[in-house]
Amino acid sequence: MNNDNRRKERIDRGIKVRSDGIYAMSSVREMLYLSGPRILLIAGLLLLPLALDLLPYWKRVINIMCVYALLAISFDFLANCLGLVCLGGALFIGLGGYFAAIFNVYLHMPIYLSIPAAALAGAVVSTILILPCLSLRGVYFAIVTLMYPLLLTRLIEAFNILGGSNGITGLASFPSQNIENYSIIVILLAVVFALRRLLGEDIGLVMHAVKDNDQSVRASGINVTGIKALAVFIASLIGCLGGAYLAHLYMWAGLSLFALDFSIIPIAAVTIGGGGSIFGAVLGCLILVPLSEFLRFFGTFRIVLYCTVLTGFIVFKSEGLMVYCTRKYQQFERWAKE
């Protein structure tokens, strides 16, 4: 074909007009165009443990990365869908981990029951604790949620409960390393796609409306406090799931599960990956957690390098990598007939 009879056009031209899904397209090529990033995500995460089969340390890093990704998704969901900046990631991890220890060690639940039960129990307790704070906004809500992990840490130390400063030991480990790896990866993928589906439903639209103008939503007769409580329950369920998994991964639940890292690193991951897209939080953790482990080779100087990388991302790609890559992907062009 002569180039004079061709022109360039965007690949996604007309696709978004007809449908936002992948099941109402007119050709296989268009379906592959929309589902390609999803397929790449699933295949990449599932193949990652196999690619690092000879590096057991880095396979463990994958598990930690997925836990941080769950926390980052939880933060992104509350901050960018409801406007609630929650710094309680450590609260979710700690409650999930301690409930897993209680159910597994004290109540002798098997691991495949203790993790979901701990996630549910931790989500209920987290929601009850945060419920009185839902009327707060901005930095006030953030500060209160940051205080809860510190408060629980001091209570456990002061009253010497739940093992005190030594924690609870003897949790059951995973039957095999493959189950250890793929259980958290499957959980992460399920959370990503479930949240994206939820935000596309009517309840998701209401949550976005609460962030934009909660007074208008309240004037429409919708219970704004109930919507916020539901969102906090969902976010804490995701975080507590990561905490319960982490306790069984370490076979121990202690005060370090309330560490400030679990509240700060997810925020940095969302900043790097891009907020509001859910998967941006995962992308940020894919970069941030392995980078943090790699920089351990530089000793104390790693903090300088770590801060330099974070500053570079914030300054030069403040919108986030996911937003940038999505925009570039949607700008791909192809040759078409005149």
PDB file of C-alpha atoms in Angstrom, residues 71-198:
ATOM      1  CA  LEU A  71      -1.743  -1.497  52.187  1.00  0.00           C
ATOM      2  CA  ALA A  72      -1.091   0.945  49.343  1.00  0.00           C
ATOM      3  CA  ILE A  73      -4.356  -0.085  47.658  1.00  0.00           C
ATOM      4  CA  SER A  74      -6.158   0.435  50.959  1.00  0.00           C
ATOM      5  CA  PHE A  75      -4.692   3.940  51.309  1.00  0.00           C
ATOM      6  CA  ASP A  76      -5.357   4.809  47.655  1.00  0.00           C
ATOM      7  CA  PHE A  77      -8.965   3.628  47.920  1.00  0.00           C
ATOM      8  CA  LEU A  78      -9.753   5.804  50.932  1.00  0.00           C
ATOM      9  CA  ALA A  79      -7.719   8.853  49.897  1.00  0.00           C
ATOM     10  CA  ASN A  80      -8.633   9.121  46.223  1.00  0.00           C
ATOM     11  CA  CYS A  81     -12.146   7.670  46.257  1.00  0.00           C
ATOM     12  CA  LEU A  82     -13.512   9.200  49.468  1.00  0.00           C
ATOM     13  CA  GLY A  83     -11.010  11.892  50.396  1.00  0.00           C
ATOM     14  CA  LEU A  84     -10.091  10.167  53.686  1.00  0.00           C
ATOM     15  CA  VAL A  85      -6.326  10.332  54.163  1.00  0.00           C
ATOM     16  CA  CYS A  86      -5.851   7.362  56.489  1.00  0.00           C
ATOM     17  CA  LEU A  87      -2.433   6.806  58.070  1.00  0.00           C
ATOM     18  CA  GLY A  88      -3.646   3.709  59.867  1.00  0.00           C
ATOM     19  CA  GLY A  89      -1.911   1.133  57.691  1.00  0.00           C
ATOM     20  CA  ALA A  90       0.050  -0.059  60.714  1.00  0.00           C
ATOM     21  CA  LEU A  91      -3.235  -0.422  62.622  1.00  0.00           C
ATOM     22  CA  PHE A  92      -4.601  -2.769  59.958  1.00  0.00           C
ATOM     23  CA  ILE A  93      -1.411  -4.840  59.821  1.00  0.00           C
ATOM     24  CA  GLY A  94      -1.173  -5.087  63.601  1.00  0.00           C
ATOM     25  CA  LEU A  95      -4.783  -6.065  64.190  1.00  0.00           C
ATOM     26  CA  GLY A  96      -4.733  -8.586  61.348  1.00  0.00           C
ATOM     27  CA  GLY A  97      -1.504 -10.129  62.631  1.00  0.00           C
ATOM     28  CA  TYR A  98      -2.593 -10.364  66.266  1.00  0.00           C
ATOM     29  CA  PHE A  99      -6.005 -11.795  65.411  1.00  0.00           C
ATOM     30  CA  ALA A 100      -4.312 -14.401  63.201  1.00  0.00           C
ATOM     31  CA  ALA A 101      -2.092 -15.348  66.141  1.00  0.00           C
ATOM     32  CA  ILE A 102      -5.062 -15.572  68.498  1.00  0.00           C
ATOM     33  CA  PHE A 103      -7.104 -17.732  66.128  1.00  0.00           C
ATOM     34  CA  ASN A 104      -4.201 -19.989  65.140  1.00  0.00           C
ATOM     35  CA  VAL A 105      -2.267 -20.366  68.403  1.00  0.00           C
ATOM     36  CA  TYR A 106      -4.982 -20.032  71.031  1.00  0.00           C
ATOM     37  CA  LEU A 107      -8.054 -21.303  69.152  1.00  0.00           C
ATOM     38  CA  HIS A 108      -6.104 -23.800  66.973  1.00  0.00           C
ATOM     39  CA  MET A 109      -7.666 -22.716  63.695  1.00  0.00           C
ATOM     40  CA  PRO A 110      -5.890 -23.981  60.559  1.00  0.00           C
ATOM     41  CA  ILE A 111      -4.041 -21.398  58.508  1.00  0.00           C
ATOM     42  CA  TYR A 112      -6.619 -21.313  55.710  1.00  0.00           C
ATOM     43  CA  LEU A 113      -9.291 -20.309  58.259  1.00  0.00           C
ATOM     44  CA  SER A 114      -7.268 -18.095  60.577  1.00  0.00           C
ATOM     45  CA  ILE A 115      -6.223 -15.652  57.812  1.00  0.00           C
ATOM     46  CA  PRO A 116      -9.744 -14.791  56.539  1.00  0.00           C
ATOM     47  CA  ALA A 117     -11.172 -14.868  60.071  1.00  0.00           C
ATOM     48  CA  ALA A 118      -8.424 -12.517  61.296  1.00  0.00           C
ATOM     49  CA  ALA A 119      -8.990 -10.185  58.353  1.00  0.00           C
ATOM     50  CA  LEU A 120     -12.715 -10.005  59.093  1.00  0.00           C
ATOM     51  CA  ALA A 121     -12.252  -9.536  62.846  1.00  0.00           C
ATOM     52  CA  GLY A 122      -9.547  -6.916  62.325  1.00  0.00           C
ATOM     53  CA  ALA A 123     -11.747  -5.034  59.838  1.00  0.00           C
ATOM     54  CA  VAL A 124     -14.646  -4.951  62.311  1.00  0.00           C
ATOM     55  CA  VAL A 125     -12.445  -3.640  65.140  1.00  0.00           C
ATOM     56  CA  SER A 126     -10.735  -1.099  62.858  1.00  0.00           C
ATOM     57  CA  THR A 127     -14.089   0.199  61.643  1.00  0.00           C
ATOM     58  CA  ILE A 128     -15.376   0.536  65.224  1.00  0.00           C
ATOM     59  CA  LEU A 129     -12.245   2.459  66.240  1.00  0.00           C
ATOM     60  CA  ILE A 130     -12.338   4.795  63.238  1.00  0.00           C
ATOM     61  CA  LEU A 131     -16.138   5.268  63.178  1.00  0.00           C
ATOM     62  CA  PRO A 132     -16.163   8.178  65.701  1.00  0.00           C
ATOM     63  CA  CYS A 133     -13.549   9.989  63.567  1.00  0.00           C
ATOM     64  CA  LEU A 134     -15.466   9.955  60.281  1.00  0.00           C
ATOM     65  CA  SER A 135     -16.732  13.480  60.855  1.00  0.00           C
ATOM     66  CA  LEU A 136     -13.133  14.744  60.810  1.00  0.00           C
ATOM     67  CA  ARG A 137     -11.509  15.877  57.582  1.00  0.00           C
ATOM     68  CA  GLY A 138      -8.062  16.334  56.097  1.00  0.00           C
ATOM     69  CA  VAL A 139      -5.079  16.362  58.418  1.00  0.00           C
ATOM     70  CA  TYR A 140      -7.241  15.870  61.540  1.00  0.00           C
ATOM     71  CA  PHE A 141      -8.517  12.495  60.336  1.00  0.00           C
ATOM     72  CA  ALA A 142      -4.983  11.516  59.282  1.00  0.00           C
ATOM     73  CA  ILE A 143      -3.489  12.367  62.684  1.00  0.00           C
ATOM     74  CA  VAL A 144      -6.140  10.434  64.614  1.00  0.00           C
ATOM     75  CA  THR A 145      -5.681   7.292  62.493  1.00  0.00           C
ATOM     76  CA  LEU A 146      -1.918   7.590  62.968  1.00  0.00           C
ATOM     77  CA  MET A 147      -2.357   7.630  66.756  1.00  0.00           C
ATOM     78  CA  TYR A 148      -4.217   4.307  66.957  1.00  0.00           C
ATOM     79  CA  PRO A 149      -1.200   2.020  66.234  1.00  0.00           C
ATOM     80  CA  LEU A 150       0.905   3.960  68.761  1.00  0.00           C
ATOM     81  CA  LEU A 151      -1.877   3.689  71.342  1.00  0.00           C
ATOM     82  CA  LEU A 152      -2.313  -0.064  70.909  1.00  0.00           C
ATOM     83  CA  THR A 153       1.453  -0.595  71.100  1.00  0.00           C
ATOM     84  CA  ARG A 154       1.640   1.182  74.464  1.00  0.00           C
ATOM     85  CA  LEU A 155      -1.409  -0.692  75.800  1.00  0.00           C
ATOM     86  CA  ILE A 156       0.096  -4.071  74.925  1.00  0.00           C
ATOM     87  CA  GLU A 157       3.384  -3.083  76.578  1.00  0.00           C
ATOM     88  CA  ALA A 158       1.822  -1.519  79.669  1.00  0.00           C
ATOM     89  CA  PHE A 159      -0.595  -4.374  80.469  1.00  0.00           C
ATOM     90  CA  ASN A 160       1.719  -7.116  79.161  1.00  0.00           C
ATOM     91  CA  ILE A 161      -1.059  -8.722  77.146  1.00  0.00           C
ATOM     92  CA  LEU A 162      -0.843 -10.793  73.957  1.00  0.00           C
ATOM     93  CA  GLY A 163       2.729 -11.757  74.751  1.00  0.00           C
ATOM     94  CA  GLY A 164       3.769  -8.257  75.741  1.00  0.00           C
ATOM     95  CA  SER A 165       6.954  -7.014  74.123  1.00  0.00           C
ATOM     96  CA  ASN A 166       7.880 -10.598  73.116  1.00  0.00           C
ATOM     97  CA  GLY A 167       4.763 -11.125  71.035  1.00  0.00           C
ATOM     98  CA  ILE A 168       2.993 -14.367  70.202  1.00  0.00           C
ATOM     99  CA  THR A 169       5.082 -17.154  68.689  1.00  0.00           C
ATOM    100  CA  GLY A 170       4.315 -20.559  67.244  1.00  0.00           C
ATOM    101  CA  LEU A 171       2.034 -19.594  64.369  1.00  0.00           C
ATOM    102  CA  ALA A 172       1.630 -22.222  61.669  1.00  0.00           C
ATOM    103  CA  SER A 173       3.717 -21.719  58.548  1.00  0.00           C
ATOM    104  CA  PHE A 174       2.581 -22.242  54.978  1.00  0.00           C
ATOM    105  CA  PRO A 175       2.765 -25.855  53.719  1.00  0.00           C
ATOM    106  CA  SER A 176       5.198 -24.979  50.927  1.00  0.00           C
ATOM    107  CA  GLN A 177       7.024 -22.009  49.454  1.00  0.00           C
ATOM    108  CA  ASN A 178       4.857 -22.057  46.330  1.00  0.00           C
ATOM    109  CA  ILE A 179       1.701 -21.767  48.426  1.00  0.00           C
ATOM    110  CA  GLU A 180       3.405 -19.021  50.419  1.00  0.00           C
ATOM    111  CA  ASN A 181       4.137 -17.069  47.224  1.00  0.00           C
ATOM    112  CA  TYR A 182       1.022 -17.659  45.190  1.00  0.00           C
ATOM    113  CA  SER A 183      -1.505 -17.252  48.005  1.00  0.00           C
ATOM    114  CA  ILE A 184      -0.595 -13.585  48.500  1.00  0.00           C
ATOM    115  CA  ILE A 185      -0.283 -12.967  44.746  1.00  0.00           C
ATOM    116  CA  VAL A 186      -3.766 -14.401  44.118  1.00  0.00           C
ATOM    117  CA  ILE A 187      -5.140 -12.336  47.010  1.00  0.00           C
ATOM    118  CA  LEU A 188      -3.548  -9.190  45.556  1.00  0.00           C
ATOM    119  CA  LEU A 189      -4.955  -9.809  42.072  1.00  0.00           C
ATOM    120  CA  ALA A 190      -8.409 -10.570  43.479  1.00  0.00           C
ATOM    121  CA  VAL A 191      -8.378  -7.343  45.500  1.00  0.00           C
ATOM    122  CA  VAL A 192      -7.280  -5.239  42.500  1.00  0.00           C
ATOM    123  CA  PHE A 193      -9.971  -6.511  40.159  1.00  0.00           C
ATOM    124  CA  ALA A 194     -12.691  -6.610  42.839  1.00  0.00           C
ATOM    125  CA  LEU A 195     -12.058  -2.975  43.775  1.00  0.00           C
ATOM    126  CA  ARG A 196     -12.014  -1.856  40.156  1.00  0.00           C
ATOM    127  CA  ARG A 197     -15.339  -3.626  39.640  1.00  0.00           C
ATOM    128  CA  LEU A 198     -16.768  -2.070  42.817  1.00  0.00           C
TER     129      LEU A 198
END
